[in-house]
JSON list of C-alpha atoms in Angstrom, two decimals:
[
{"chain": "A", "resi": 1, "resn": "MET", "atom": "CA", "xyz": [31.48, -15.00, -32.21]},
{"chain": "A", "resi": 2, "resn": "LYS", "atom": "CA", "xyz": [29.57, -12.85, -34.71]},
{"chain": "A", "resi": 3, "resn": "LYS", "atom": "CA", "xyz": [27.08, -15.68, -34.92]},
{"chain": "A", "resi": 4, "resn": "TYR", "atom": "CA", "xyz": [25.91, -15.07, -31.33]},
{"chain": "A", "resi": 5, "resn": "LYS", "atom": "CA", "xyz": [26.04, -11.28, -31.40]},
{"chain": "A", "resi": 6, "resn": "LYS", "atom": "CA", "xyz": [22.33, -10.96, -32.36]},
{"chain": "A", "resi": 7, "resn": "TRP", "atom": "CA", "xyz": [21.35, -13.33, -29.56]},
{"chain": "A", "resi": 8, "resn": "TRP", "atom": "CA", "xyz": [23.23, -11.29, -26.95]},
{"chain": "A", "resi": 9, "resn": "ILE", "atom": "CA", "xyz": [21.67, -8.07, -28.21]},
{"chain": "A", "resi": 10, "resn": "THR", "atom": "CA", "xyz": [18.20, -9.66, -28.07]},
{"chain": "A", "resi": 11, "resn": "ILE", "atom": "CA", "xyz": [18.77, -11.01, -24.56]},
{"chain": "A", "resi": 12, "resn": "GLY", "atom": "CA", "xyz": [20.10, -7.61, -23.44]},
{"chain": "A", "resi": 13, "resn": "ILE", "atom": "CA", "xyz": [17.07, -5.78, -24.82]},
{"chain": "A", "resi": 14, "resn": "ILE", "atom": "CA", "xyz": [14.68, -8.24, -23.17]},
{"chain": "A", "resi": 15, "resn": "PHE", "atom": "CA", "xyz": [16.51, -7.82, -19.85]},
{"chain": "A", "resi": 16, "resn": "ILE", "atom": "CA", "xyz": [16.43, -4.02, -20.04]},
{"chain": "A", "resi": 17, "resn": "LEU", "atom": "CA", "xyz": [12.72, -4.00, -20.93]},
{"chain": "A", "resi": 18, "resn": "SER", "atom": "CA", "xyz": [12.02, -6.38, -18.03]},
{"chain": "A", "resi": 19, "resn": "VAL", "atom": "CA", "xyz": [13.79, -4.10, -15.56]},
{"chain": "A", "resi": 20, "resn": "ILE", "atom": "CA", "xyz": [11.95, -1.04, -16.88]},
{"chain": "A", "resi": 21, "resn": "GLY", "atom": "CA", "xyz": [8.62, -2.89, -16.67]},
{"chain": "A", "resi": 22, "resn": "TYR", "atom": "CA", "xyz": [9.28, -3.99, -13.09]},
{"chain": "A", "resi": 23, "resn": "VAL", "atom": "CA", "xyz": [10.18, -0.47, -12.00]},
{"chain": "A", "resi": 24, "resn": "TYR", "atom": "CA", "xyz": [7.16, 1.06, -13.78]},
{"chain": "A", "resi": 25, "resn": "TRP", "atom": "CA", "xyz": [4.51, -1.46, -12.64]},
{"chain": "A", "resi": 26, "resn": "PHE", "atom": "CA", "xyz": [5.78, -2.44, -9.18]},
{"chain": "A", "resi": 27, "resn": "ALA", "atom": "CA", "xyz": [8.57, -0.36, -7.65]},
{"chain": "A", "resi": 28, "resn": "ILE", "atom": "CA", "xyz": [7.17, 3.12, -8.34]},
{"chain": "A", "resi": 29, "resn": "PRO", "atom": "CA", "xyz": [3.57, 2.30, -7.28]},
{"chain": "A", "resi": 30, "resn": "LYS", "atom": "CA", "xyz": [4.82, 0.60, -4.09]},
{"chain": "A", "resi": 31, "resn": "HIS", "atom": "CA", "xyz": [6.90, 3.65, -3.24]},
{"chain": "A", "resi": 32, "resn": "THR", "atom": "CA", "xyz": [3.91, 5.92, -3.93]},
{"chain": "A", "resi": 33, "resn": "ALA", "atom": "CA", "xyz": [1.68, 3.78, -1.69]},
{"chain": "A", "resi": 34, "resn": "ASN", "atom": "CA", "xyz": [4.27, 3.81, 1.07]},
{"chain": "A", "resi": 35, "resn": "LYS", "atom": "CA", "xyz": [4.52, 7.61, 0.90]},
{"chain": "A", "resi": 36, "resn": "ALA", "atom": "CA", "xyz": [0.72, 7.95, 0.94]},
{"chain": "A", "resi": 37, "resn": "VAL", "atom": "CA", "xyz": [0.49, 5.78, 4.08]},
{"chain": "A", "resi": 38, "resn": "ASP", "atom": "CA", "xyz": [3.25, 7.83, 5.72]},
{"chain": "A", "resi": 39, "resn": "ASN", "atom": "CA", "xyz": [1.34, 11.04, 4.95]},
{"chain": "A", "resi": 40, "resn": "TYR", "atom": "CA", "xyz": [-1.91, 9.50, 6.21]},
{"chain": "A", "resi": 41, "resn": "LEU", "atom": "CA", "xyz": [-0.23, 8.44, 9.46]},
{"chain": "A", "resi": 42, "resn": "ALA", "atom": "CA", "xyz": [1.20, 11.95, 9.84]},
{"chain": "A", "resi": 43, "resn": "GLU", "atom": "CA", "xyz": [-2.31, 13.36, 9.36]},
{"chain": "A", "resi": 44, "resn": "GLN", "atom": "CA", "xyz": [-3.52, 10.99, 12.10]},
{"chain": "A", "resi": 45, "resn": "LYS", "atom": "CA", "xyz": [-0.64, 12.31, 14.28]},
{"chain": "A", "resi": 46, "resn": "ILE", "atom": "CA", "xyz": [0.95, 8.86, 14.57]},
{"chain": "A", "resi": 47, "resn": "LYS", "atom": "CA", "xyz": [4.71, 8.68, 14.97]},
{"chain": "A", "resi": 48, "resn": "SER", "atom": "CA", "xyz": [6.89, 5.88, 13.62]},
{"chain": "A", "resi": 49, "resn": "ASN", "atom": "CA", "xyz": [7.91, 4.80, 17.14]},
{"chain": "A", "resi": 50, "resn": "GLN", "atom": "CA", "xyz": [4.25, 3.91, 17.84]},
{"chain": "A", "resi": 51, "resn": "ILE", "atom": "CA", "xyz": [4.33, 1.22, 15.12]},
{"chain": "A", "resi": 52, "resn": "GLU", "atom": "CA", "xyz": [5.11, -2.32, 16.23]},
{"chain": "A", "resi": 53, "resn": "THR", "atom": "CA", "xyz": [4.95, -4.01, 12.80]},
{"chain": "A", "resi": 54, "resn": "ARG", "atom": "CA", "xyz": [4.37, -2.73, 9.28]},
{"chain": "A", "resi": 55, "resn": "VAL", "atom": "CA", "xyz": [4.05, -4.91, 6.17]},
{"chain": "A", "resi": 56, "resn": "ILE", "atom": "CA", "xyz": [3.17, -3.70, 2.67]},
{"chain": "A", "resi": 57, "resn": "LYS", "atom": "CA", "xyz": [1.95, -6.08, -0.02]},
{"chain": "A", "resi": 58, "resn": "LYS", "atom": "CA", "xyz": [0.48, -5.85, -3.49]},
{"chain": "A", "resi": 59, "resn": "ASP", "atom": "CA", "xyz": [-3.28, -6.38, -3.31]},
{"chain": "A", "resi": 60, "resn": "TRP", "atom": "CA", "xyz": [-3.86, -8.65, -6.30]},
{"chain": "A", "resi": 61, "resn": "LYS", "atom": "CA", "xyz": [-7.62, -9.05, -5.71]},
{"chain": "A", "resi": 62, "resn": "MET", "atom": "CA", "xyz": [-8.64, -5.41, -5.37]},
{"chain": "A", "resi": 63, "resn": "GLY", "atom": "CA", "xyz": [-5.70, -3.62, -6.95]},
{"chain": "A", "resi": 64, "resn": "GLY", "atom": "CA", "xyz": [-3.41, -1.15, -5.26]},
{"chain": "A", "resi": 65, "resn": "TYR", "atom": "CA", "xyz": [-1.35, -1.91, -2.16]},
{"chain": "A", "resi": 66, "resn": "LEU", "atom": "CA", "xyz": [-2.29, -3.06, 1.32]},
{"chain": "A", "resi": 67, "resn": "THR", "atom": "CA", "xyz": [-0.26, -1.97, 4.34]},
{"chain": "A", "resi": 68, "resn": "LYS", "atom": "CA", "xyz": [-0.90, -3.92, 7.55]},
{"chain": "A", "resi": 69, "resn": "ILE", "atom": "CA", "xyz": [0.12, -2.13, 10.73]},
{"chain": "A", "resi": 70, "resn": "VAL", "atom": "CA", "xyz": [0.05, -3.16, 14.38]},
{"chain": "A", "resi": 71, "resn": "PHE", "atom": "CA", "xyz": [0.52, -0.32, 16.88]},
{"chain": "A", "resi": 72, "resn": "ASN", "atom": "CA", "xyz": [2.32, -0.61, 20.22]},
{"chain": "A", "resi": 73, "resn": "ASP", "atom": "CA", "xyz": [-0.59, 0.92, 22.15]},
{"chain": "A", "resi": 74, "resn": "ASP", "atom": "CA", "xyz": [-3.29, -1.09, 20.34]},
{"chain": "A", "resi": 75, "resn": "SER", "atom": "CA", "xyz": [-1.66, -4.47, 19.67]},
{"chain": "A", "resi": 76, "resn": "LYS", "atom": "CA", "xyz": [-4.95, -6.44, 19.64]},
{"chain": "A", "resi": 77, "resn": "LEU", "atom": "CA", "xyz": [-6.09, -4.72, 16.44]},
{"chain": "A", "resi": 78, "resn": "LYS", "atom": "CA", "xyz": [-4.54, -5.09, 12.99]},
{"chain": "A", "resi": 79, "resn": "TYR", "atom": "CA", "xyz": [-5.02, -1.95, 10.92]},
{"chain": "A", "resi": 80, "resn": "GLU", "atom": "CA", "xyz": [-5.19, -2.24, 7.15]},
{"chain": "A", "resi": 81, "resn": "TYR", "atom": "CA", "xyz": [-4.42, 0.82, 5.06]},
{"chain": "A", "resi": 82, "resn": "SER", "atom": "CA", "xyz": [-5.63, 0.10, 1.51]},
{"chain": "A", "resi": 83, "resn": "TYR", "atom": "CA", "xyz": [-4.04, 2.35, -1.10]},
{"chain": "A", "resi": 84, "resn": "ASP", "atom": "CA", "xyz": [-5.72, 2.59, -4.47]},
{"chain": "A", "resi": 85, "resn": "GLU", "atom": "CA", "xyz": [-5.52, 5.58, -6.81]},
{"chain": "A", "resi": 86, "resn": "ARG", "atom": "CA", "xyz": [-9.17, 5.03, -7.78]},
{"chain": "A", "resi": 87, "resn": "ILE", "atom": "CA", "xyz": [-10.40, 5.70, -4.21]},
{"chain": "A", "resi": 88, "resn": "ASP", "atom": "CA", "xyz": [-11.68, 9.25, -3.82]},
{"chain": "A", "resi": 89, "resn": "LEU", "atom": "CA", "xyz": [-10.54, 9.70, -0.22]},
{"chain": "A", "resi": 90, "resn": "PRO", "atom": "CA", "xyz": [-7.64, 11.64, 1.32]},
{"chain": "A", "resi": 91, "resn": "TYR", "atom": "CA", "xyz": [-4.33, 10.18, 0.12]},
{"chain": "A", "resi": 92, "resn": "HIS", "atom": "CA", "xyz": [-6.34, 7.50, -1.77]},
{"chain": "A", "resi": 93, "resn": "ILE", "atom": "CA", "xyz": [-6.40, 5.39, 1.41]},
{"chain": "A", "resi": 94, "resn": "PHE", "atom": "CA", "xyz": [-9.18, 3.46, 3.10]},
{"chain": "A", "resi": 95, "resn": "VAL", "atom": "CA", "xyz": [-8.57, 2.27, 6.69]},
{"chain": "A", "resi": 96, "resn": "ASP", "atom": "CA", "xyz": [-10.01, -0.83, 8.33]},
{"chain": "A", "resi": 97, "resn": "ALA", "atom": "CA", "xyz": [-9.16, -2.53, 11.61]},
{"chain": "A", "resi": 98, "resn": "TYR", "atom": "CA", "xyz": [-9.57, -6.21, 12.48]},
{"chain": "A", "resi": 99, "resn": "LYS", "atom": "CA", "xyz": [-9.54, -8.13, 15.73]},
{"chain": "A", "resi": 100, "resn": "ASP", "atom": "CA", "xyz": [-9.43, -11.92, 15.38]},
{"chain": "A", "resi": 101, "resn": "GLY", "atom": "CA", "xyz": [-10.62, -11.60, 11.76]},
{"chain": "A", "resi": 102, "resn": "SER", "atom": "CA", "xyz": [-13.65, -9.49, 12.69]},
{"chain": "A", "resi": 103, "resn": "GLY", "atom": "CA", "xyz": [-13.96, -5.91, 11.45]},
{"chain": "A", "resi": 104, "resn": "GLN", "atom": "CA", "xyz": [-14.08, -3.13, 14.02]},
{"chain": "A", "resi": 105, "resn": "THR", "atom": "CA", "xyz": [-15.95, 0.17, 13.99]},
{"chain": "A", "resi": 106, "resn": "GLU", "atom": "CA", "xyz": [-14.19, 3.51, 14.41]},
{"chain": "A", "resi": 107, "resn": "GLY", "atom": "CA", "xyz": [-15.39, 3.71, 18.04]},
{"chain": "A", "resi": 108, "resn": "GLU", "atom": "CA", "xyz": [-13.39, 0.58, 18.87]},
{"chain": "A", "resi": 109, "resn": "MET", "atom": "CA", "xyz": [-10.16, 1.90, 17.30]},
{"chain": "A", "resi": 110, "resn": "LYS", "atom": "CA", "xyz": [-7.54, 3.93, 19.14]},
{"chain": "A", "resi": 111, "resn": "HIS", "atom": "CA", "xyz": [-6.45, 5.33, 15.75]},
{"chain": "A", "resi": 112, "resn": "PRO", "atom": "CA", "xyz": [-9.70, 5.91, 13.81]},
{"chain": "A", "resi": 113, "resn": "PRO", "atom": "CA", "xyz": [-9.77, 6.89, 10.12]},
{"chain": "A", "resi": 114, "resn": "LEU", "atom": "CA", "xyz": [-9.70, 10.53, 9.09]},
{"chain": "A", "resi": 115, "resn": "GLN", "atom": "CA", "xyz": [-12.96, 12.46, 9.27]},
{"chain": "A", "resi": 116, "resn": "GLU", "atom": "CA", "xyz": [-13.35, 12.52, 5.45]},
{"chain": "A", "resi": 117, "resn": "GLN", "atom": "CA", "xyz": [-13.47, 8.72, 5.32]},
{"chain": "A", "resi": 118, "resn": "LEU", "atom": "CA", "xyz": [-16.03, 8.58, 8.14]},
{"chain": "A", "resi": 119, "resn": "GLU", "atom": "CA", "xyz": [-18.22, 11.10, 6.35]},
{"chain": "A", "resi": 120, "resn": "GLU", "atom": "CA", "xyz": [-17.98, 9.13, 3.10]},
{"chain": "A", "resi": 121, "resn": "VAL", "atom": "CA", "xyz": [-18.93, 5.89, 4.87]},
{"chain": "A", "resi": 122, "resn": "ASN", "atom": "CA", "xyz": [-21.89, 7.55, 6.60]},
{"chain": "A", "resi": 123, "resn": "LYS", "atom": "CA", "xyz": [-23.09, 8.99, 3.25]},
{"chain": "A", "resi": 124, "resn": "SER", "atom": "CA", "xyz": [-23.19, 5.56, 1.66]},
{"chain": "A", "resi": 125, "resn": "LYS", "atom": "CA", "xyz": [-25.28, 4.05, 4.49]}
]
């Protein structure tokens, strides 16, 4: 039994480090992104009962997290809330809306982005 004691200790350490790594690189950032989207929706004065579907995924191409939301009162559009700490916008979120794969302007959205994002987009044009 003493022969395998080192192996069990090694396996235990690897397991513990794996759990810590998962929590640090995935669970905490996902929770932070979810909270940021909740705060952004509150700033837009959107209540949770207005949301039909909400899916959050890791954005492997751009980094950060992508939350896709479909609202009850605007079910033809799919809103994408992109959370990335590197974005210098309120709550580190950039909002886009898509209808049949085509991007929509803020005039075509029932729930447009916050004014700070619109100003930033207009500056860069």
